[in-house]
mmCIF file of C-alpha atoms and ligand atoms in Angstrom:
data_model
loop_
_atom_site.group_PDB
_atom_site.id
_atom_site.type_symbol
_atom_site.label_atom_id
_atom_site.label_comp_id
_atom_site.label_asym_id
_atom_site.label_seq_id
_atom_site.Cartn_x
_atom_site.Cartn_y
_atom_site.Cartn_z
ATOM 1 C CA UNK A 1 -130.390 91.142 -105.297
ATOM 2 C CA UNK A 2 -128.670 92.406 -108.400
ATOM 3 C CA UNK A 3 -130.910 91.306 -111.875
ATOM 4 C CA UNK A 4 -128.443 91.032 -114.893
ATOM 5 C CA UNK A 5 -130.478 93.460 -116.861
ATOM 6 C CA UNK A 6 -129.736 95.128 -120.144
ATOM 7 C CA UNK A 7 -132.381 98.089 -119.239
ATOM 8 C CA UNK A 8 -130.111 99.032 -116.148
ATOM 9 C CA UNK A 9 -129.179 102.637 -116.928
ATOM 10 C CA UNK A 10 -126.041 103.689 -116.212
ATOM 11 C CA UNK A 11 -125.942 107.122 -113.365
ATOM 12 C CA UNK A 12 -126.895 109.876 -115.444
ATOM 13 C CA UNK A 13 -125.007 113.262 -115.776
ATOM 14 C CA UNK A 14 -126.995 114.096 -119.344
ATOM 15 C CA UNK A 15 -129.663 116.392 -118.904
ATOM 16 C CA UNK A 16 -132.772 114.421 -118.624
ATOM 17 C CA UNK A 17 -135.111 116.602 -120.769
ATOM 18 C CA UNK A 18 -134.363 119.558 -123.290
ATOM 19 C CA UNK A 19 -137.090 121.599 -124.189
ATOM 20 C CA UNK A 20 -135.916 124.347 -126.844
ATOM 21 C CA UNK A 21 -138.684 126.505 -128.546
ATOM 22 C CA UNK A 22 -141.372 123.956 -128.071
ATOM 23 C CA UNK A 23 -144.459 124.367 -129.606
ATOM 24 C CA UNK A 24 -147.661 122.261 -130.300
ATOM 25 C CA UNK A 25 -150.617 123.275 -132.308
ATOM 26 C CA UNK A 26 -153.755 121.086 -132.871
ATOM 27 C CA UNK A 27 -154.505 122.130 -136.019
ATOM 28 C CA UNK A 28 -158.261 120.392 -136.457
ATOM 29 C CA UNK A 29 -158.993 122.559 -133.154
ATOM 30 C CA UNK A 30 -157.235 125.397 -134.133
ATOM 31 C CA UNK A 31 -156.061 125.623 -130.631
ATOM 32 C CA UNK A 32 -152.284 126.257 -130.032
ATOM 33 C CA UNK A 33 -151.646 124.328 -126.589
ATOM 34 C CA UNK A 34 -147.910 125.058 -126.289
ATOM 35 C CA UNK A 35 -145.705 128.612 -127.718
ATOM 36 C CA UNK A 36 -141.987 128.604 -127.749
ATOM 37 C CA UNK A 37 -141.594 126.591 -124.312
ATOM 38 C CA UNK A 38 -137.913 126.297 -123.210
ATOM 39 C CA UNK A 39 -136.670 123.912 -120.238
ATOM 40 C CA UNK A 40 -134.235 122.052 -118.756
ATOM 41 C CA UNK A 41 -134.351 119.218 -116.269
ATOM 42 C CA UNK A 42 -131.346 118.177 -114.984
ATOM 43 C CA UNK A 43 -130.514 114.377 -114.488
ATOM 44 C CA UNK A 44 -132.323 113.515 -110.913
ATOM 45 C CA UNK A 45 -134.083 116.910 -110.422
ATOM 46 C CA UNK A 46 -137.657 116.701 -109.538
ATOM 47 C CA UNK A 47 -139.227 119.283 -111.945
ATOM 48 C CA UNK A 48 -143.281 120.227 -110.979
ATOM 49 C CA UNK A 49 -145.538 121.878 -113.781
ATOM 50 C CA UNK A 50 -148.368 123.717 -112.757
ATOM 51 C CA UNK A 51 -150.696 126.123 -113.890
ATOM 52 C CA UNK A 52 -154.685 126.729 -115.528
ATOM 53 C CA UNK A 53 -156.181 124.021 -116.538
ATOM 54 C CA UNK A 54 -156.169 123.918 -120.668
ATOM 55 C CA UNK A 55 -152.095 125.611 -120.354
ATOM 56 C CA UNK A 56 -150.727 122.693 -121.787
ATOM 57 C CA UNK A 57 -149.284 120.757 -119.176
ATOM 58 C CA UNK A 58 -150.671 117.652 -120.480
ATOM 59 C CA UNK A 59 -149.449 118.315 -123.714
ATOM 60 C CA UNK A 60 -145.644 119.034 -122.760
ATOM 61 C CA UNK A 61 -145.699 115.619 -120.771
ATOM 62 C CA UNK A 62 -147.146 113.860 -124.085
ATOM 63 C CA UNK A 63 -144.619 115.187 -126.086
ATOM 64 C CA UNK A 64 -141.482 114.536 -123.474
ATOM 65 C CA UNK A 65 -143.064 110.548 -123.814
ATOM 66 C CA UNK A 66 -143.404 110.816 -127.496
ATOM 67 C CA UNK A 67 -147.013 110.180 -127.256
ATOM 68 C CA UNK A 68 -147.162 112.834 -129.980
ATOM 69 C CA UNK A 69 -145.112 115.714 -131.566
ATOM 70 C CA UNK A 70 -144.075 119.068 -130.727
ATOM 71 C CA UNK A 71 -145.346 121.379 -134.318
ATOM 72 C CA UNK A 72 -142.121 122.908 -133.521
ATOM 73 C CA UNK A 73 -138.861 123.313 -131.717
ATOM 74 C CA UNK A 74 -136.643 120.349 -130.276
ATOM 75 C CA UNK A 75 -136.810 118.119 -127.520
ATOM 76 C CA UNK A 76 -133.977 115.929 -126.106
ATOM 77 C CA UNK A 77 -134.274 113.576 -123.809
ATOM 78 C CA UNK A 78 -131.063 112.364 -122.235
ATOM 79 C CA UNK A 79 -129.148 113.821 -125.224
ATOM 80 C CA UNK A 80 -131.629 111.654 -127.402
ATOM 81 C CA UNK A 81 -134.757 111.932 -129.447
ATOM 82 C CA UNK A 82 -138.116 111.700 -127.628
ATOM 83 C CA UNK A 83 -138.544 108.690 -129.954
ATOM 84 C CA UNK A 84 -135.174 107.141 -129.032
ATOM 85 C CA UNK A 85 -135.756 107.363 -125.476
ATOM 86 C CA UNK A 86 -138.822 105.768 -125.983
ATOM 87 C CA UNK A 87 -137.369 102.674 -127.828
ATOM 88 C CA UNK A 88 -134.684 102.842 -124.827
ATOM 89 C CA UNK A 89 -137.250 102.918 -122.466
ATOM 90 C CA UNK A 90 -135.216 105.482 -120.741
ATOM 91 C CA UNK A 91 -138.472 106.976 -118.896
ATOM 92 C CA UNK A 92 -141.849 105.483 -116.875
ATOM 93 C CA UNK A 93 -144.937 107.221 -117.189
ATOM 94 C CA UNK A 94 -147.940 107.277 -114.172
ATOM 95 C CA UNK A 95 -150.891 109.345 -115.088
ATOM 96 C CA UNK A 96 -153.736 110.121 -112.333
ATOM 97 C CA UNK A 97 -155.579 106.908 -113.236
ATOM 98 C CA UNK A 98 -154.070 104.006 -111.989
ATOM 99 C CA UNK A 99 -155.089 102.212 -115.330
ATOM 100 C CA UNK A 100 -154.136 98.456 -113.944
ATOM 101 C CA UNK A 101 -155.145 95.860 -115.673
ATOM 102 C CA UNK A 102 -158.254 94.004 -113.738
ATOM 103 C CA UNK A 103 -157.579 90.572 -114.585
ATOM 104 C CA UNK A 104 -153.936 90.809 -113.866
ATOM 105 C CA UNK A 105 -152.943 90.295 -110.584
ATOM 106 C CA UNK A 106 -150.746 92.652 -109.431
ATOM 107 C CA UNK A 107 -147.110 91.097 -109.717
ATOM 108 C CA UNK A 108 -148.517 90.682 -113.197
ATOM 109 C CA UNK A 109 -149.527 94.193 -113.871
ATOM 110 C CA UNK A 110 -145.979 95.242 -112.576
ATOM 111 C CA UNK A 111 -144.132 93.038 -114.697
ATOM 112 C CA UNK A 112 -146.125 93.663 -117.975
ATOM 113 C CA UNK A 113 -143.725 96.129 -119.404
ATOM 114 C CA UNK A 114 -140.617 93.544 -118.702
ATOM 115 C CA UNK A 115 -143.216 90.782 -120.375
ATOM 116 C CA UNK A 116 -143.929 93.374 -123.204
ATOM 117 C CA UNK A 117 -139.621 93.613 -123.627
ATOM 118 C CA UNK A 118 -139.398 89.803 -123.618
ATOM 119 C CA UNK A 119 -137.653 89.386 -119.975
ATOM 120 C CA UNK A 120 -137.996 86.103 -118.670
ATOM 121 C CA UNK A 121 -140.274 84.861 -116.446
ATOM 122 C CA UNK A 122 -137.547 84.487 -113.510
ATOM 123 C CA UNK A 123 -135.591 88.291 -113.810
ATOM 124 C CA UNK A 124 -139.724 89.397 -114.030
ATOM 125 C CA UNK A 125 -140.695 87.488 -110.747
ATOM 126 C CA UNK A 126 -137.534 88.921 -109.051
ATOM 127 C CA UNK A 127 -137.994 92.853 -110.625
ATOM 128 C CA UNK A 128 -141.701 93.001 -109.330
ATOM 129 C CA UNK A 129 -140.571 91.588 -105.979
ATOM 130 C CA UNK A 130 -138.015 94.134 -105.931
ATOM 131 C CA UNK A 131 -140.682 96.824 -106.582
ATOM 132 C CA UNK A 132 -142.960 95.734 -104.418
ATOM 133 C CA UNK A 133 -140.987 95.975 -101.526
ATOM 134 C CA UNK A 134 -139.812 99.309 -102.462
ATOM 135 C CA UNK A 135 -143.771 100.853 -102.606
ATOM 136 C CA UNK A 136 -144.177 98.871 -99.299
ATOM 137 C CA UNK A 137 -146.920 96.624 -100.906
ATOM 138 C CA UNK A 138 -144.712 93.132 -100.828
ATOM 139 C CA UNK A 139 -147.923 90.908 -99.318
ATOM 140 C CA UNK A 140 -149.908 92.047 -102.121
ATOM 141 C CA UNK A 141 -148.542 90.307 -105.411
ATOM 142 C CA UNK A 142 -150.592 87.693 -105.662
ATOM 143 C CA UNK A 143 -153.887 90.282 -105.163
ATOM 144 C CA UNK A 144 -156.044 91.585 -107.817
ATOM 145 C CA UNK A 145 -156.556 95.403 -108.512
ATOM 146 C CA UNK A 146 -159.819 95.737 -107.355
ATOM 147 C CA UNK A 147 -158.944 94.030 -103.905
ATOM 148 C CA UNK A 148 -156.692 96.968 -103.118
ATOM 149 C CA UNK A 149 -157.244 100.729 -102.325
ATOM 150 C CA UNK A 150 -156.926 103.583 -104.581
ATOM 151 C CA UNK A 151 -153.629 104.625 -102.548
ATOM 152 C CA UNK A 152 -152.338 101.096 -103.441
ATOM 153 C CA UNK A 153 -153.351 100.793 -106.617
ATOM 154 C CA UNK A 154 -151.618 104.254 -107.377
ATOM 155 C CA UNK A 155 -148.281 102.715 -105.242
ATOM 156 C CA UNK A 156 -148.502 99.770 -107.787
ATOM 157 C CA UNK A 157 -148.969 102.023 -110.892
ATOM 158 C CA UNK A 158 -145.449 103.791 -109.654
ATOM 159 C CA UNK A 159 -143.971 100.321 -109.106
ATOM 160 C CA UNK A 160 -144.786 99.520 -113.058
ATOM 161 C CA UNK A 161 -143.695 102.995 -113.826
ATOM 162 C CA UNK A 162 -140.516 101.895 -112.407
ATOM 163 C CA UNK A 163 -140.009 98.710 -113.457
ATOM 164 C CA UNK A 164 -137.167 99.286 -116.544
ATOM 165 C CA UNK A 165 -135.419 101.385 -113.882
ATOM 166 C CA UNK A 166 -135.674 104.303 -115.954
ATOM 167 C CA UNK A 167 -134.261 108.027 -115.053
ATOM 168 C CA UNK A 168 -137.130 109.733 -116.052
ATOM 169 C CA UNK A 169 -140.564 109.581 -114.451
ATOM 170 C CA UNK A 170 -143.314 111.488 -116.260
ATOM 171 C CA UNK A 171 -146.398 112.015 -113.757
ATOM 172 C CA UNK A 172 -149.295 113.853 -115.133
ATOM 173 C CA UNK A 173 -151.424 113.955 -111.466
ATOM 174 C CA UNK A 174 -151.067 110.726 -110.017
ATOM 175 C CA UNK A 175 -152.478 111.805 -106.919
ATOM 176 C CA UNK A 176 -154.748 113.421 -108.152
ATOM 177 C CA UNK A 177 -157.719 111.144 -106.982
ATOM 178 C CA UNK A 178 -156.428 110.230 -103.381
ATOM 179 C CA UNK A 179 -157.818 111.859 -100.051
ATOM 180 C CA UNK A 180 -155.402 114.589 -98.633
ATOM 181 C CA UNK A 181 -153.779 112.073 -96.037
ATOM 182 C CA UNK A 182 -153.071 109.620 -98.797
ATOM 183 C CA UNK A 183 -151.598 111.932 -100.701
ATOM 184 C CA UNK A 184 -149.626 113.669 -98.225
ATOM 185 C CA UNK A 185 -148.119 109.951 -97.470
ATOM 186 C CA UNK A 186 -147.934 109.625 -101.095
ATOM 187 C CA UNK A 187 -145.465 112.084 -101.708
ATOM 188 C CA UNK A 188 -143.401 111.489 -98.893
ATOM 189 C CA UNK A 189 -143.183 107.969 -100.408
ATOM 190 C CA UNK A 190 -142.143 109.442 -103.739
ATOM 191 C CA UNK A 191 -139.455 111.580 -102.634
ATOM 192 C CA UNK A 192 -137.838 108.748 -101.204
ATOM 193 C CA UNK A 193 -138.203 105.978 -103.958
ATOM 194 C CA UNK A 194 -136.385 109.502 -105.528
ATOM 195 C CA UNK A 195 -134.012 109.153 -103.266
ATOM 196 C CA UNK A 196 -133.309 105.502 -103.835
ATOM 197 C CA UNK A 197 -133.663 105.546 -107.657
ATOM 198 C CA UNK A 198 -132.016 108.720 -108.822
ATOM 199 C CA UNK A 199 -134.422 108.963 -111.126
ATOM 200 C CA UNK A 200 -135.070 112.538 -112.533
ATOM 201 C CA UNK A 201 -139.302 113.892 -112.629
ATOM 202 C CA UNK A 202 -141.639 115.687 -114.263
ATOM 203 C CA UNK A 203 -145.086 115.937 -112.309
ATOM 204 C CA UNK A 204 -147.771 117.901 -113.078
ATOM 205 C CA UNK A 205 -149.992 119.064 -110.667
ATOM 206 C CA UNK A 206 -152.965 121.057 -109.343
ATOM 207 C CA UNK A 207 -152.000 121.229 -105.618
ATOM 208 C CA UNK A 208 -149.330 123.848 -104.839
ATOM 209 C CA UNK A 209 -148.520 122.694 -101.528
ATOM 210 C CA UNK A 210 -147.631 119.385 -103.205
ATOM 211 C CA UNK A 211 -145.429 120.839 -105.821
ATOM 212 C CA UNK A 212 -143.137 122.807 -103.425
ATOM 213 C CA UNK A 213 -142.947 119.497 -101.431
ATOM 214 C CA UNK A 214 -141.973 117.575 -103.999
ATOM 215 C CA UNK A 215 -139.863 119.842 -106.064
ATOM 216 C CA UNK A 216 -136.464 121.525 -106.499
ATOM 217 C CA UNK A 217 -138.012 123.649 -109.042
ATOM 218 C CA UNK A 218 -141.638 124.282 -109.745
ATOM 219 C CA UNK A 219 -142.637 125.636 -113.489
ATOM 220 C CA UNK A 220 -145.587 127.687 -114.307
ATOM 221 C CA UNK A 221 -147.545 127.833 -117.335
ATOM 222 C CA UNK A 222 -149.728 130.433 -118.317
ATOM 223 C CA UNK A 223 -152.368 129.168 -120.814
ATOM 224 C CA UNK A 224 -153.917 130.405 -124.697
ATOM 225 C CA UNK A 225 -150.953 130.183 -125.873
ATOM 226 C CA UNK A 226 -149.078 127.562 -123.197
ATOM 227 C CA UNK A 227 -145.882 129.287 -122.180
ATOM 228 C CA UNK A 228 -143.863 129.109 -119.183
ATOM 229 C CA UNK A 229 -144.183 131.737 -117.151
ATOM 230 C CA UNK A 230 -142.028 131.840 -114.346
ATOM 231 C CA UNK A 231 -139.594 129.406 -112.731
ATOM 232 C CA UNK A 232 -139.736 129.666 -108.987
ATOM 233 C CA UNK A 233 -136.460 127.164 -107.313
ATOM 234 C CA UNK A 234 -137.755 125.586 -104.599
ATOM 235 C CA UNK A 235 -135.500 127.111 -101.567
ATOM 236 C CA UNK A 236 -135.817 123.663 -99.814
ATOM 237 C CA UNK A 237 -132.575 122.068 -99.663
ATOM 238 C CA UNK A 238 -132.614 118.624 -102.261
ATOM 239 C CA UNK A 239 -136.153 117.566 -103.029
ATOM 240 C CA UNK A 240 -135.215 113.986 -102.084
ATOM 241 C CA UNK A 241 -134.162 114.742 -98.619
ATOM 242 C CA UNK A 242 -136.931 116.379 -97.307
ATOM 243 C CA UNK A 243 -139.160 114.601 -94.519
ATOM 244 C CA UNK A 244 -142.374 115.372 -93.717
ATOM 245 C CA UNK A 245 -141.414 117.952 -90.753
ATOM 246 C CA UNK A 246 -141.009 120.461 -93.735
ATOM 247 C CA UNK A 247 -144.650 121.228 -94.301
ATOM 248 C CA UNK A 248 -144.747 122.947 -91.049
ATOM 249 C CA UNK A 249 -141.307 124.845 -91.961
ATOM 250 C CA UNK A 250 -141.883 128.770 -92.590
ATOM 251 C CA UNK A 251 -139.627 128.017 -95.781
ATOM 252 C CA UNK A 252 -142.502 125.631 -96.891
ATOM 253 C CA UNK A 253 -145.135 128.901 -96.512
ATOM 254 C CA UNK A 254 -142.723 131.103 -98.036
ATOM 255 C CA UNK A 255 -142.561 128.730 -100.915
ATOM 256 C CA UNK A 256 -146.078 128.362 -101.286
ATOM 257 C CA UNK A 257 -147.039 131.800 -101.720
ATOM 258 C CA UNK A 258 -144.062 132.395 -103.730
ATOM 259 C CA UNK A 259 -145.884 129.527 -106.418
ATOM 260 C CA UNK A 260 -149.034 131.479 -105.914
ATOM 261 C CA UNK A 261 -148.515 134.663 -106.495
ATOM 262 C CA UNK A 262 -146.260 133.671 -109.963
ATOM 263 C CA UNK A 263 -149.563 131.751 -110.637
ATOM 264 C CA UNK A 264 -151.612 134.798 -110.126
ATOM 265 C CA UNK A 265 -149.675 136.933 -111.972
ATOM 266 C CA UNK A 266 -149.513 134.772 -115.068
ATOM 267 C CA UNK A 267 -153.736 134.477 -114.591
ATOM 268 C CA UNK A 268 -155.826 135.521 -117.339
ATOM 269 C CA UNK A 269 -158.452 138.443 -116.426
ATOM 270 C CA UNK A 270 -161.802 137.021 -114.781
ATOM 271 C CA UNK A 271 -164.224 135.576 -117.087
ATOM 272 C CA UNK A 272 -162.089 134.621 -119.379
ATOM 273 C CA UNK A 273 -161.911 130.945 -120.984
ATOM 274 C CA UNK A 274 -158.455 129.432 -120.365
ATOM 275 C CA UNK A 275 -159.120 126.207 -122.349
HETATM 276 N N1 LIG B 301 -155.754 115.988 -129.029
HETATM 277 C C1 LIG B 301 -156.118 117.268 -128.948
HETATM 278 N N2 LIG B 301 -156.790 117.858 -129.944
HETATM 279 C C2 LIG B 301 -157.147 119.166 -129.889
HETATM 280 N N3 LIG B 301 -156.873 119.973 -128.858
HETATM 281 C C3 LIG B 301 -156.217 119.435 -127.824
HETATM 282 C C4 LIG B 301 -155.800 118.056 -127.797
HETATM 283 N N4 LIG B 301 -155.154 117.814 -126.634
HETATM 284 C C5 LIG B 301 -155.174 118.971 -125.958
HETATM 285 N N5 LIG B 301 -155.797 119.947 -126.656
HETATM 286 C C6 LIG B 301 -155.971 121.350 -126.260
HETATM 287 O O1 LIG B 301 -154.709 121.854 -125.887
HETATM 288 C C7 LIG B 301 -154.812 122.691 -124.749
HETATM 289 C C8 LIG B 301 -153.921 122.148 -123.654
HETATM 290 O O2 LIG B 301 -154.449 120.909 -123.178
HETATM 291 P P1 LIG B 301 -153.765 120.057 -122.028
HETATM 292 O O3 LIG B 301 -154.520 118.796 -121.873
HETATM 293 O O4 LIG B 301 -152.312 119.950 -122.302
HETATM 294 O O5 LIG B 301 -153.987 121.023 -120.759
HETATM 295 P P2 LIG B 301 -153.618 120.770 -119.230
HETATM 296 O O6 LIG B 301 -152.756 121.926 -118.813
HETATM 297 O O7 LIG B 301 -153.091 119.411 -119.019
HETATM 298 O O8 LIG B 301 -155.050 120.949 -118.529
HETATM 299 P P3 LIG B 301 -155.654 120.196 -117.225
HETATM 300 O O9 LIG B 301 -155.047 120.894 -116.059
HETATM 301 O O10 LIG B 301 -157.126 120.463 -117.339
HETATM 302 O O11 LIG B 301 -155.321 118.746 -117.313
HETATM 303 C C9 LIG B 301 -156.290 122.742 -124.388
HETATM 304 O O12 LIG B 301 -156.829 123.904 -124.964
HETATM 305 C C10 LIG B 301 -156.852 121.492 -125.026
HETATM 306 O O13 LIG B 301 -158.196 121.691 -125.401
HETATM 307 MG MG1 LIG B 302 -153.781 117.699 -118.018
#
């Protein structure tokens, strides 16, 4: 079913993100998280960052989602200002904590940014349906958050990511907490809600197995200052038409060590703080 809704983006050809000299210092800290970061996502690329913990990857995401501002540099997101994407709700965010709302039940939590934008009650009803379905949860609606597994709750926290059907996804480790089979099904799962969206990503993440799954391009950072140290591309074919028979390609190994050794090199001598 087709909702008449004034949030559905148009297909994309604009760059999704446009990081030029980026940089971000906390000034109370004196700690400067991000140096002169340049990057470019491409409308429907899926874009991994990964590196140290403390390199800023956090940080970049925050800014991208206007959750704060870069100290320097520009940032355009879908030719826009972080802050005009916002108000267009062009992107959904899912961070590593589900963060549902308890006494919501589910449906509930995934229409509460449509509530929070004044849809009605009917286009809401029909959107969450919609979503449910597509994270393979549809019997679960009328559930509360606590009745379901982490691996659902963190399907239903992508669901509300998605509900404005935005072209951006920002993903600071949403699988973070899962066990390595939930995760693995996880990510197949996201590559094809990819696949059916079109939406573009940026995920960060710890795991470099899951980066080279999920991504046409994996970005690492190298941390004190938080700079991006290499760009390895992800020789893969599409990110969103991968199955899970590619883990146990010798392309997938390649890629792996490929991710680790550009996260080696970029690693600070031992002993030495990276926060
Ligand atoms: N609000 C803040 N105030 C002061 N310093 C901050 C703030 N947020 C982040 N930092 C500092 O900026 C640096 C980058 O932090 P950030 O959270 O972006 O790292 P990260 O790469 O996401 O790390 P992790 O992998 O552990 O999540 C760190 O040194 C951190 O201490
Ligand atoms: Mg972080």
């Amino acid at each position: 079913m087709t909702l008449h809704n004034p949030s559905v983006k148009s297909v994309q050809t604009t760059d999704a993100v446009v990081a030029t000299g980026v940089s971000k210092v906390f000034d109370a800290a004196g700690v400067t998280a991000l140096d002169g970061v340049d990057l470019v996502v491409r409308a429907g690329e899926f874009v991994s960052l990964i590196g140290p913990s403390g390199c800023g990857k956090s940080t970049l995401l925050r800014l991208i989602a206007d959750l704060d501002e870069p100290s320097g540099g520009t940032l355009q997101i879908f030719g826009k200002s972080a802050k005009q994407a916002r108000i267009d709700q062009d992107y959904g965010i899912a961070f590593q904590q589900a963060g549902l709302l308890p006494w919501r039940t589910v449906a509930a939590n995934i229409e509460l940014p449509l509530e929070l934008h004044g849809f009605p009650k009917a286009q809401r009803a029909d959107r969450s349906r919609e979503l449910l379905d597509l994270v393979g949860l549809s019997d679960f609606g009328q559930r509360y958050p606590d009745e379901l597994s982490g691996g659902m709750q963190q399907r239903i926290a992508i669901a509300r990511a998605l509900a404005e059907k935005p072209n951006l996804l920002l993903m600071d480790e949403p699988f973070g907490a899962l066990d390595e089979m939930t995760r693995e099904r996880m990510q197949t799962e996201l590559t094809r809600i990819c696949a059916e969206t079109g939406a573009a990503v940026v995920f960060v993440t710890h795991s470099i197995p899951e980066a080279v799954f999920l991504s046409d391009r994996v970005v690492v950072m190298s941390p004190r200052p938080g700079r991006i140290e290499t760009v390895v591309p992800m020789a893969l074919g599409p990110a969103h038409e991968r199955g899970d028979q590619i883990r146990e390609d010798p392309t997938f190994f390649s890629m792996v060590t490929a991710v680790r050794e550009a996260l080696h090199q970029g690693a600070p001598a031992r002993g030495t703080d990276n926060r």
